[in-house]
């Protein structure tokens, strides 16, 4: 029994709690889906370190159905870019059922890529070339999201194809408005095939985790799509992923998600995890009843709601002092070192942490003396924080204060803002001792 099984315990606890729910029933408008076992209930979670956790029927195969939509949208965005894709399909919640005639008045564009109308268009946008037919691209791309080769459940495909007249009608209608780039029959055939791709809850959690991890599959470590594409897909999932239940879902669960009529459901904690459930009985919006209940409970229990971001009381700034107070101070230099301020930071620096560092800089250094910013124990600086530190150091030095930085890992990158404002480079040192000695010498030169 390992400590990490704590995550498995949580999934098993959710399964136990909601397995007895008897509401809803499996979709039957695609006859083959009605044969699903209504008691099957699997949960899986994949972490950013690529660890997979599961409970219940997490290895039972079922078809992707609409959970394919965000991933094919990701493929279309990667191939054509956001501007081109947006010419064909919008990004507004339709507030309507999955199979509604959701076409924008005027342009005829489907409302978004998560409802059937939009998904048929997205699928039609995937490049189709003799060396790589569109469906092969889709199967290959979705396999990279899942971290293994996937296949099609031909029986489910045939079953939907035999009964899918509403989707065919939608495709013809879209074609009539001029917003379907390929023949409707071919577009719908391809769309039915993508819906019939076979996965397990563990596969789905891995696919969701790839979106959470900025487009990199955390299990295989392969980059599948760019971070921008992953962010765009998550944005559309957040607003449109649960059809006409999307607003309520975002309110109560607070995670980008996508449901499918075979009973699969994914939710994404950006930079944290991908989670998936499989349970065929559906509610009125076409989403899994048990999956919905389990993810809502999980979000509430662990505080996963994206808008719920309590600031952690951090210890970003570990030291604000003068060099004189440091244990290494050589006695001969005490006078000058006493005028050098030292601010040390640690850990990963984001917006909040960078703001703390800038406040500490302002408060440091007696009598407006020089300051050493020691980033030796900093592990990473994100792009917002880097910009803030560059501009903060530029303002600081433009005010006539002298600064030096200890940045042995060069996490700050080139601080051009300081040179632009002051005409001088920011002194960089490998150790705090060197930086303090350098500032003390500079003071001696000035005195
Ligand atoms: N293949 C299904 C359809 O188009 C997908 C719907 C869904 O999963 O929500 O009707």
Tab-separated table of C-alpha atoms and ligand atoms in Angstrom:
chain	number	residue	atom	x	y	z
A	1	UNK	CA	0.000	0.000	0.000
A	2	UNK	CA	1.693	3.194	-1.141
A	3	UNK	CA	1.052	6.716	0.114
A	4	UNK	CA	0.021	7.778	-3.418
A	5	UNK	CA	-2.913	5.367	-3.212
A	6	UNK	CA	-4.616	8.182	-1.310
A	7	UNK	CA	-5.768	9.406	-4.744
A	8	UNK	CA	-7.120	5.937	-5.609
A	9	UNK	CA	-8.940	5.899	-2.272
A	10	UNK	CA	-10.690	9.186	-3.173
A	11	UNK	CA	-11.832	7.792	-6.537
A	12	UNK	CA	-12.997	4.548	-4.925
A	13	UNK	CA	-14.842	6.569	-2.274
A	14	UNK	CA	-16.676	8.545	-4.981
A	15	UNK	CA	-17.538	5.331	-6.782
A	16	UNK	CA	-18.939	3.782	-3.646
A	17	UNK	CA	-20.943	6.882	-2.842
A	18	UNK	CA	-22.610	7.238	-6.251
A	19	UNK	CA	-22.766	3.641	-7.586
A	20	UNK	CA	-26.216	3.216	-6.070
A	21	UNK	CA	-27.709	6.190	-7.980
A	22	UNK	CA	-30.410	4.776	-10.239
A	23	UNK	CA	-31.544	7.841	-12.188
A	24	UNK	CA	-31.138	8.240	-15.932
A	25	UNK	CA	-30.815	5.612	-18.619
A	26	UNK	CA	-28.338	4.850	-21.398
A	27	UNK	CA	-28.857	6.612	-24.735
A	28	UNK	CA	-30.940	4.530	-27.119
A	29	UNK	CA	-31.290	6.796	-30.157
A	30	UNK	CA	-28.096	5.070	-31.298
A	31	UNK	CA	-29.400	1.512	-30.815
A	32	UNK	CA	-26.010	-0.025	-30.062
A	33	UNK	CA	-25.478	2.323	-27.095
A	34	UNK	CA	-28.619	1.004	-25.378
A	35	UNK	CA	-26.771	-2.302	-24.879
A	36	UNK	CA	-24.298	-0.709	-22.444
A	37	UNK	CA	-24.163	-2.054	-18.890
A	38	UNK	CA	-25.991	0.568	-16.797
A	39	UNK	CA	-24.089	-0.505	-13.672
A	40	UNK	CA	-20.618	0.011	-15.146
A	41	UNK	CA	-19.018	2.919	-13.301
A	42	UNK	CA	-15.352	3.761	-13.719
A	43	UNK	CA	-13.298	6.740	-12.590
A	44	UNK	CA	-9.746	7.686	-13.536
A	45	UNK	CA	-7.378	10.555	-12.850
A	46	UNK	CA	-4.017	11.356	-14.441
A	47	UNK	CA	-1.636	13.741	-12.711
A	48	UNK	CA	0.858	16.147	-14.261
A	49	UNK	CA	3.604	13.678	-13.362
A	50	UNK	CA	1.844	11.131	-15.572
A	51	UNK	CA	0.626	8.921	-12.736
A	52	UNK	CA	-2.655	7.141	-13.437
A	53	UNK	CA	-5.214	6.377	-10.731
A	54	UNK	CA	-8.483	4.546	-11.197
A	55	UNK	CA	-11.434	2.854	-9.556
A	56	UNK	CA	-14.229	0.603	-10.827
A	57	UNK	CA	-14.707	-0.080	-14.534
A	58	UNK	CA	-11.946	2.258	-15.685
A	59	UNK	CA	-10.588	-0.197	-18.278
A	60	UNK	CA	-13.941	-1.021	-19.892
A	61	UNK	CA	-14.011	0.118	-23.539
A	62	UNK	CA	-16.763	2.412	-24.789
A	63	UNK	CA	-17.085	4.894	-27.640
A	64	UNK	CA	-15.961	8.497	-27.360
A	65	UNK	CA	-19.093	10.095	-28.844
A	66	UNK	CA	-19.025	13.820	-28.109
A	67	UNK	CA	-15.928	13.612	-25.926
A	68	UNK	CA	-14.162	13.427	-29.310
A	69	UNK	CA	-15.233	16.992	-30.106
A	70	UNK	CA	-12.683	19.000	-28.090
A	71	UNK	CA	-9.824	16.867	-29.392
A	72	UNK	CA	-10.827	17.162	-33.042
A	73	UNK	CA	-11.289	20.903	-32.443
A	74	UNK	CA	-7.699	20.903	-31.104
A	75	UNK	CA	-6.555	19.163	-34.298
A	76	UNK	CA	-8.379	21.694	-36.507
A	77	UNK	CA	-6.929	24.613	-34.512
A	78	UNK	CA	-3.432	23.145	-34.839
A	79	UNK	CA	-3.799	22.612	-38.573
A	80	UNK	CA	-5.515	25.876	-39.538
A	81	UNK	CA	-5.101	28.364	-36.670
A	82	UNK	CA	-7.785	30.081	-34.606
A	83	UNK	CA	-8.672	32.773	-37.141
A	84	UNK	CA	-9.382	30.335	-39.967
A	85	UNK	CA	-11.311	27.887	-37.750
A	86	UNK	CA	-13.363	30.784	-36.349
A	87	UNK	CA	-14.476	31.722	-39.850
A	88	UNK	CA	-16.330	28.399	-39.960
A	89	UNK	CA	-17.416	27.765	-36.377
A	90	UNK	CA	-18.081	30.156	-33.471
A	91	UNK	CA	-17.252	29.995	-29.776
A	92	UNK	CA	-20.513	31.081	-28.157
A	93	UNK	CA	-22.502	28.840	-25.827
A	94	UNK	CA	-25.658	27.859	-27.659
A	95	UNK	CA	-27.735	27.203	-24.533
A	96	UNK	CA	-29.348	24.472	-26.594
A	97	UNK	CA	-29.358	20.694	-26.782
A	98	UNK	CA	-26.467	18.808	-28.394
A	99	UNK	CA	-28.321	18.178	-31.661
A	100	UNK	CA	-29.980	21.613	-31.993
A	101	UNK	CA	-29.956	23.616	-35.214
A	102	UNK	CA	-27.551	26.102	-33.676
A	103	UNK	CA	-26.601	28.297	-36.589
A	104	UNK	CA	-25.738	31.977	-36.209
A	105	UNK	CA	-28.311	34.171	-37.938
A	106	UNK	CA	-26.648	35.980	-40.809
A	107	UNK	CA	-23.480	33.914	-41.183
A	108	UNK	CA	-24.959	30.428	-40.748
A	109	UNK	CA	-21.915	29.466	-38.632
A	110	UNK	CA	-22.603	26.850	-35.951
A	111	UNK	CA	-22.506	28.377	-32.459
A	112	UNK	CA	-19.559	26.344	-31.183
A	113	UNK	CA	-17.523	23.203	-31.791
A	114	UNK	CA	-19.009	21.285	-28.851
A	115	UNK	CA	-22.553	20.933	-30.254
A	116	UNK	CA	-23.119	18.513	-33.133
A	117	UNK	CA	-23.523	21.209	-35.796
A	118	UNK	CA	-20.161	22.781	-34.890
A	119	UNK	CA	-18.434	19.427	-34.482
A	120	UNK	CA	-19.506	18.302	-37.959
A	121	UNK	CA	-17.925	21.487	-39.343
A	122	UNK	CA	-14.756	21.064	-37.249
A	123	UNK	CA	-14.372	17.504	-38.483
A	124	UNK	CA	-14.855	18.679	-42.067
A	125	UNK	CA	-12.040	21.232	-41.570
A	126	UNK	CA	-9.409	18.577	-40.805
A	127	UNK	CA	-7.054	18.481	-43.810
A	128	UNK	CA	-7.691	15.508	-46.105
A	129	UNK	CA	-4.757	14.601	-48.326
A	130	UNK	CA	-3.908	11.435	-50.288
A	131	UNK	CA	-0.917	10.707	-48.056
A	132	UNK	CA	-2.939	11.264	-44.883
A	133	UNK	CA	-6.745	11.046	-45.138
A	134	UNK	CA	-8.630	13.184	-42.612
A	135	UNK	CA	-9.896	10.300	-40.520
A	136	UNK	CA	-6.401	8.810	-40.205
A	137	UNK	CA	-5.235	12.180	-38.919
A	138	UNK	CA	-8.061	12.227	-36.380
A	139	UNK	CA	-7.392	8.677	-35.166
A	140	UNK	CA	-3.670	9.315	-34.966
A	141	UNK	CA	-4.055	12.633	-33.131
A	142	UNK	CA	-6.555	11.261	-30.601
A	143	UNK	CA	-4.214	8.312	-30.040
A	144	UNK	CA	-1.420	10.728	-29.179
A	145	UNK	CA	-3.724	12.426	-26.668
A	146	UNK	CA	-4.491	9.008	-25.145
A	147	UNK	CA	-0.896	7.780	-25.318
A	148	UNK	CA	-1.764	4.620	-27.278
A	149	UNK	CA	-3.163	3.569	-30.651
A	150	UNK	CA	-6.985	3.697	-30.742
A	151	UNK	CA	-9.495	1.932	-32.986
A	152	UNK	CA	-13.121	2.245	-34.093
A	153	UNK	CA	-16.045	0.226	-32.759
A	154	UNK	CA	-17.507	-0.698	-36.143
A	155	UNK	CA	-20.816	-1.835	-34.646
A	156	UNK	CA	-21.461	1.483	-32.950
A	157	UNK	CA	-20.387	3.287	-36.115
A	158	UNK	CA	-22.819	1.247	-38.226
A	159	UNK	CA	-25.579	1.728	-35.661
A	160	UNK	CA	-25.219	5.510	-35.639
A	161	UNK	CA	-24.788	5.648	-39.392
A	162	UNK	CA	-28.042	3.715	-39.854
A	163	UNK	CA	-30.016	6.050	-37.588
A	164	UNK	CA	-28.189	9.378	-37.817
A	165	UNK	CA	-30.590	11.232	-40.087
A	166	UNK	CA	-30.805	14.241	-37.812
A	167	UNK	CA	-27.030	14.772	-38.018
A	168	UNK	CA	-27.215	14.271	-41.785
A	169	UNK	CA	-30.000	16.852	-41.958
A	170	UNK	CA	-27.882	19.238	-39.882
A	171	UNK	CA	-24.955	18.797	-42.268
A	172	UNK	CA	-27.136	19.553	-45.316
A	173	UNK	CA	-28.557	22.595	-43.583
A	174	UNK	CA	-25.074	23.883	-42.762
A	175	UNK	CA	-23.987	23.175	-46.315
A	176	UNK	CA	-26.915	25.271	-47.574
A	177	UNK	CA	-25.664	28.277	-45.564
A	178	UNK	CA	-22.211	27.902	-47.131
A	179	UNK	CA	-20.360	27.008	-43.931
A	180	UNK	CA	-19.547	23.363	-44.582
A	181	UNK	CA	-16.290	23.029	-46.507
A	182	UNK	CA	-16.870	19.425	-47.698
A	183	UNK	CA	-19.656	17.211	-48.985
A	184	UNK	CA	-22.260	16.627	-46.192
A	185	UNK	CA	-22.334	12.839	-46.586
A	186	UNK	CA	-18.558	12.580	-46.239
A	187	UNK	CA	-18.490	15.045	-43.337
A	188	UNK	CA	-21.100	13.118	-41.349
A	189	UNK	CA	-19.543	9.744	-42.102
A	190	UNK	CA	-16.233	11.017	-40.734
A	191	UNK	CA	-17.996	12.543	-37.724
A	192	UNK	CA	-19.812	9.250	-36.907
A	193	UNK	CA	-16.470	7.438	-37.157
A	194	UNK	CA	-14.763	9.805	-34.734
A	195	UNK	CA	-17.704	9.357	-32.318
A	196	UNK	CA	-17.212	5.567	-32.529
A	197	UNK	CA	-13.519	5.628	-31.536
A	198	UNK	CA	-13.076	3.239	-28.621
A	199	UNK	CA	-11.498	4.373	-25.330
A	200	UNK	CA	-11.502	3.596	-21.619
A	201	UNK	CA	-11.897	5.978	-18.680
A	202	UNK	CA	-8.122	5.772	-18.173
A	203	UNK	CA	-7.588	6.832	-21.809
A	204	UNK	CA	-10.013	9.717	-21.346
A	205	UNK	CA	-8.280	10.892	-18.177
A	206	UNK	CA	-4.958	10.845	-20.062
A	207	UNK	CA	-6.497	12.851	-22.921
A	208	UNK	CA	-7.899	15.354	-20.416
A	209	UNK	CA	-4.552	15.506	-18.598
A	210	UNK	CA	-2.847	16.377	-21.909
A	211	UNK	CA	-5.077	19.452	-22.180
A	212	UNK	CA	-4.351	20.217	-18.509
A	213	UNK	CA	-0.619	19.958	-19.157
A	214	UNK	CA	-0.614	22.602	-21.885
A	215	UNK	CA	-0.830	20.124	-24.777
A	216	UNK	CA	1.883	17.708	-23.593
A	217	UNK	CA	0.801	14.156	-22.783
A	218	UNK	CA	2.079	13.752	-19.205
A	219	UNK	CA	2.378	9.968	-19.578
A	220	UNK	CA	4.305	9.783	-22.867
A	221	UNK	CA	5.811	13.303	-22.510
A	222	UNK	CA	4.964	13.914	-26.172
A	223	UNK	CA	3.740	17.363	-27.215
A	224	UNK	CA	0.439	16.779	-28.997
A	225	UNK	CA	-0.745	20.386	-29.511
A	226	UNK	CA	0.611	23.800	-28.544
A	227	UNK	CA	-0.129	25.384	-25.165
A	228	UNK	CA	-2.225	28.053	-26.953
A	229	UNK	CA	-4.358	25.428	-28.677
A	230	UNK	CA	-4.860	23.539	-25.389
A	231	UNK	CA	-5.902	26.787	-23.664
A	232	UNK	CA	-8.344	27.625	-26.462
A	233	UNK	CA	-9.929	24.182	-26.307
A	234	UNK	CA	-10.310	24.435	-22.520
A	235	UNK	CA	-11.964	27.837	-22.885
A	236	UNK	CA	-14.574	26.438	-25.271
A	237	UNK	CA	-15.073	23.362	-23.045
A	238	UNK	CA	-15.627	25.656	-20.042
A	239	UNK	CA	-18.343	27.665	-21.759
A	240	UNK	CA	-19.914	25.076	-24.091
A	241	UNK	CA	-18.757	21.576	-23.086
A	242	UNK	CA	-21.895	20.550	-21.209
A	243	UNK	CA	-24.446	21.734	-23.808
A	244	UNK	CA	-27.424	23.524	-22.245
A	245	UNK	CA	-26.088	22.562	-18.799
A	246	UNK	CA	-22.766	24.391	-19.325
A	247	UNK	CA	-23.519	27.456	-17.186
A	248	UNK	CA	-24.803	25.432	-14.269
A	249	UNK	CA	-21.831	23.069	-14.530
A	250	UNK	CA	-19.338	25.950	-14.487
A	251	UNK	CA	-21.159	27.418	-11.515
A	252	UNK	CA	-21.250	24.225	-9.472
A	253	UNK	CA	-18.179	22.255	-10.605
A	254	UNK	CA	-16.041	25.031	-12.049
A	255	UNK	CA	-13.892	22.919	-14.422
A	256	UNK	CA	-13.743	22.744	-18.241
A	257	UNK	CA	-15.540	19.520	-19.153
A	258	UNK	CA	-17.074	17.498	-21.963
A	259	UNK	CA	-19.784	14.882	-21.855
A	260	UNK	CA	-20.665	12.173	-24.371
A	261	UNK	CA	-23.851	10.156	-24.872
A	262	UNK	CA	-22.115	6.816	-24.313
A	263	UNK	CA	-21.562	7.877	-20.673
A	264	UNK	CA	-18.028	9.254	-20.794
A	265	UNK	CA	-17.242	12.549	-19.095
A	266	UNK	CA	-13.953	14.421	-18.788
A	267	UNK	CA	-13.003	17.391	-16.624
A	268	UNK	CA	-9.733	19.285	-16.575
A	269	UNK	CA	-7.931	20.984	-13.713
A	270	UNK	CA	-5.478	23.146	-15.689
A	271	UNK	CA	-1.878	22.436	-14.620
A	272	UNK	CA	-3.224	19.958	-12.066
A	273	UNK	CA	-4.954	16.855	-13.468
A	274	UNK	CA	-7.259	15.292	-16.014
A	275	UNK	CA	-10.174	13.268	-14.686
A	276	UNK	CA	-12.707	11.036	-16.433
A	277	UNK	CA	-15.730	8.990	-15.518
A	278	UNK	CA	-17.681	6.322	-17.356
A	279	UNK	CA	-21.282	5.495	-16.458
A	280	UNK	CA	-23.877	5.086	-19.247
A	281	UNK	CA	-27.156	6.309	-17.672
A	282	UNK	CA	-27.741	9.891	-18.883
A	283	UNK	CA	-29.625	12.938	-17.623
A	284	UNK	CA	-31.823	15.230	-19.689
A	285	UNK	CA	-28.832	17.180	-21.084
A	286	UNK	CA	-27.191	13.996	-22.396
A	287	UNK	CA	-24.535	13.840	-19.665
A	288	UNK	CA	-23.733	10.911	-17.352
A	289	UNK	CA	-25.775	11.111	-14.137
A	290	UNK	CA	-23.230	9.385	-11.894
A	291	UNK	CA	-20.292	11.092	-13.587
A	292	UNK	CA	-21.877	14.478	-13.036
A	293	UNK	CA	-22.620	13.732	-9.385
A	294	UNK	CA	-19.142	12.309	-8.726
A	295	UNK	CA	-17.292	15.226	-10.324
A	296	UNK	CA	-19.462	17.785	-8.563
A	297	UNK	CA	-18.776	16.106	-5.220
A	298	UNK	CA	-15.063	15.817	-6.006
A	299	UNK	CA	-14.827	19.497	-6.925
A	300	UNK	CA	-16.583	20.559	-3.734
A	301	UNK	CA	-14.663	18.186	-1.475
A	302	UNK	CA	-11.226	19.224	-2.776
A	303	UNK	CA	-11.951	22.855	-3.663
A	304	UNK	CA	-11.219	22.328	-7.384
A	305	UNK	CA	-13.463	25.107	-8.732
A	306	UNK	CA	-11.296	27.244	-11.024
A	307	UNK	CA	-12.677	30.499	-9.658
A	308	UNK	CA	-11.891	29.371	-6.142
A	309	UNK	CA	-8.281	30.350	-5.823
A	310	UNK	CA	-7.456	31.134	-2.241
A	311	UNK	CA	-4.015	32.763	-2.139
A	312	UNK	CA	-1.657	30.515	-0.252
A	313	UNK	CA	0.200	32.323	2.510
A	314	UNK	CA	3.579	32.083	0.827
A	315	UNK	CA	7.107	32.491	2.048
A	316	UNK	CA	8.394	33.770	-1.291
A	317	UNK	CA	10.588	36.397	0.310
A	318	UNK	CA	12.809	34.630	2.786
A	319	UNK	CA	15.048	37.471	3.772
A	320	UNK	CA	15.044	41.256	3.844
A	321	UNK	CA	18.110	42.469	5.645
A	322	UNK	CA	21.352	44.349	5.240
A	323	UNK	CA	24.524	42.543	4.264
A	324	UNK	CA	25.947	43.430	7.672
A	325	UNK	CA	23.515	41.119	9.362
A	326	UNK	CA	24.554	38.137	7.287
A	327	UNK	CA	26.638	35.545	9.122
A	328	UNK	CA	29.336	35.701	6.440
A	329	UNK	CA	30.047	39.432	6.934
A	330	UNK	CA	33.847	39.966	7.201
A	331	UNK	CA	34.446	42.335	10.100
A	332	UNK	CA	36.664	44.739	8.107
A	333	UNK	CA	33.913	45.754	5.702
A	334	UNK	CA	31.131	46.212	8.186
A	335	UNK	CA	30.505	49.864	7.514
A	336	UNK	CA	29.939	49.602	3.783
A	337	UNK	CA	28.179	46.247	3.875
A	338	UNK	CA	25.756	47.702	6.358
A	339	UNK	CA	24.502	49.962	3.596
A	340	UNK	CA	23.815	47.081	1.183
A	341	UNK	CA	20.310	45.634	1.421
A	342	UNK	CA	19.639	41.982	0.612
A	343	UNK	CA	16.320	40.531	-0.520
A	344	UNK	CA	16.241	36.760	-1.011
A	345	UNK	CA	13.421	34.833	-2.646
A	346	UNK	CA	12.678	31.147	-3.009
A	347	UNK	CA	10.516	28.672	-4.888
A	348	UNK	CA	8.396	29.285	-7.967
A	349	UNK	CA	7.699	32.954	-8.667
A	350	UNK	CA	4.291	33.849	-10.094
A	351	UNK	CA	2.384	37.160	-10.098
A	352	UNK	CA	1.696	37.090	-6.353
A	353	UNK	CA	5.245	36.120	-5.460
A	354	UNK	CA	6.733	38.723	-7.826
A	355	UNK	CA	4.625	41.436	-6.220
A	356	UNK	CA	5.975	40.399	-2.802
A	357	UNK	CA	9.534	40.594	-4.125
A	358	UNK	CA	8.953	44.101	-5.542
A	359	UNK	CA	7.502	45.318	-2.231
A	360	UNK	CA	10.489	43.825	-0.419
A	361	UNK	CA	12.863	45.641	-2.799
A	362	UNK	CA	11.180	48.963	-2.014
A	363	UNK	CA	11.436	48.324	1.712
A	364	UNK	CA	15.029	47.133	1.638
A	365	UNK	CA	18.341	48.950	1.778
A	366	UNK	CA	18.746	51.546	4.474
A	367	UNK	CA	18.811	55.156	3.259
A	368	UNK	CA	18.078	54.203	-0.311
A	369	UNK	CA	21.330	52.248	-0.588
A	370	UNK	CA	22.081	49.477	-3.054
A	371	UNK	CA	20.194	46.210	-2.933
A	372	UNK	CA	21.093	42.670	-3.878
A	373	UNK	CA	18.186	40.550	-5.105
A	374	UNK	CA	19.164	36.955	-4.428
A	375	UNK	CA	17.314	34.473	-6.639
A	376	UNK	CA	19.638	31.543	-5.853
A	377	UNK	CA	16.835	29.475	-4.290
A	378	UNK	CA	14.234	30.375	-6.894
A	379	UNK	CA	13.189	27.344	-8.947
A	380	UNK	CA	11.161	29.014	-11.721
A	381	UNK	CA	9.801	32.407	-12.783
A	382	UNK	CA	6.671	32.454	-14.935
A	383	UNK	CA	6.218	34.920	-17.795
A	384	UNK	CA	4.021	37.385	-15.870
A	385	UNK	CA	6.441	37.415	-12.952
A	386	UNK	CA	9.456	37.828	-15.247
A	387	UNK	CA	7.900	40.883	-16.862
A	388	UNK	CA	7.059	42.344	-13.452
A	389	UNK	CA	10.570	41.806	-12.113
A	390	UNK	CA	12.152	43.314	-15.239
A	391	UNK	CA	9.955	46.399	-15.055
A	392	UNK	CA	10.207	46.621	-11.267
A	393	UNK	CA	14.014	46.480	-11.398
A	394	UNK	CA	13.965	49.066	-14.202
A	395	UNK	CA	11.807	51.445	-12.122
A	396	UNK	CA	13.959	50.810	-9.082
A	397	UNK	CA	17.193	51.636	-10.895
A	398	UNK	CA	15.630	54.540	-12.805
A	399	UNK	CA	14.834	56.041	-9.380
A	400	UNK	CA	18.565	56.185	-8.800
A	401	UNK	CA	18.816	53.061	-6.683
A	402	UNK	CA	21.521	50.510	-7.416
A	403	UNK	CA	20.597	46.866	-7.718
A	404	UNK	CA	22.426	43.648	-8.443
A	405	UNK	CA	20.993	40.210	-8.969
A	406	UNK	CA	22.166	36.762	-7.936
A	407	UNK	CA	20.737	34.546	-10.652
A	408	UNK	CA	23.017	31.561	-11.278
A	409	UNK	CA	20.352	29.729	-13.331
A	410	UNK	CA	19.650	32.854	-15.435
A	411	UNK	CA	15.937	32.604	-14.705
A	412	UNK	CA	15.433	36.336	-15.278
A	413	UNK	CA	16.761	36.240	-18.841
A	414	UNK	CA	18.117	39.447	-20.408
A	415	UNK	CA	16.800	42.412	-18.417
A	416	UNK	CA	16.690	44.854	-21.331
A	417	UNK	CA	14.249	47.116	-19.494
A	418	UNK	CA	17.001	48.219	-17.063
A	419	UNK	CA	19.402	49.096	-19.885
A	420	UNK	CA	16.666	50.964	-21.747
A	421	UNK	CA	15.784	53.068	-18.710
A	422	UNK	CA	19.233	53.652	-17.209
A	423	UNK	CA	21.706	52.996	-20.022
A	424	UNK	CA	23.421	50.451	-17.785
A	425	UNK	CA	23.298	46.700	-17.417
A	426	UNK	CA	22.041	45.158	-14.246
A	427	UNK	CA	25.037	43.547	-12.472
A	428	UNK	CA	24.553	39.758	-12.308
A	429	UNK	CA	26.453	37.487	-9.931
A	430	UNK	CA	26.697	33.777	-9.256
A	431	UNK	CA	26.736	34.102	-5.452
A	432	UNK	CA	25.312	36.450	-2.869
A	433	UNK	CA	28.785	37.031	-1.452
A	434	UNK	CA	30.081	38.257	-4.831
A	435	UNK	CA	27.067	40.507	-5.273
A	436	UNK	CA	27.386	42.079	-1.824
A	437	UNK	CA	31.141	42.546	-2.266
A	438	UNK	CA	30.522	44.149	-5.659
A	439	UNK	CA	27.937	46.591	-4.235
A	440	UNK	CA	30.210	47.393	-1.274
A	441	UNK	CA	33.129	48.098	-3.632
A	442	UNK	CA	30.903	50.309	-5.735
A	443	UNK	CA	29.980	52.242	-2.593
A	444	UNK	CA	33.639	52.552	-1.678
A	445	UNK	CA	34.309	53.955	-5.143
A	446	UNK	CA	31.569	56.492	-4.736
A	447	UNK	CA	32.625	57.557	-1.255
B	1	LIG	N1	-22.610	10.755	-31.896
B	1	LIG	C1	-23.513	11.482	-31.048
B	1	LIG	C2	-24.467	12.317	-31.892
B	1	LIG	O1	-24.028	13.010	-32.748
B	1	LIG	C3	-22.745	12.340	-30.095
B	1	LIG	C4	-23.628	13.130	-29.164
B	1	LIG	C5	-23.062	13.245	-27.778
B	1	LIG	O2	-22.219	12.429	-27.383
B	1	LIG	O3	-23.457	14.179	-27.028
B	1	LIG	O4	-25.653	12.273	-31.738
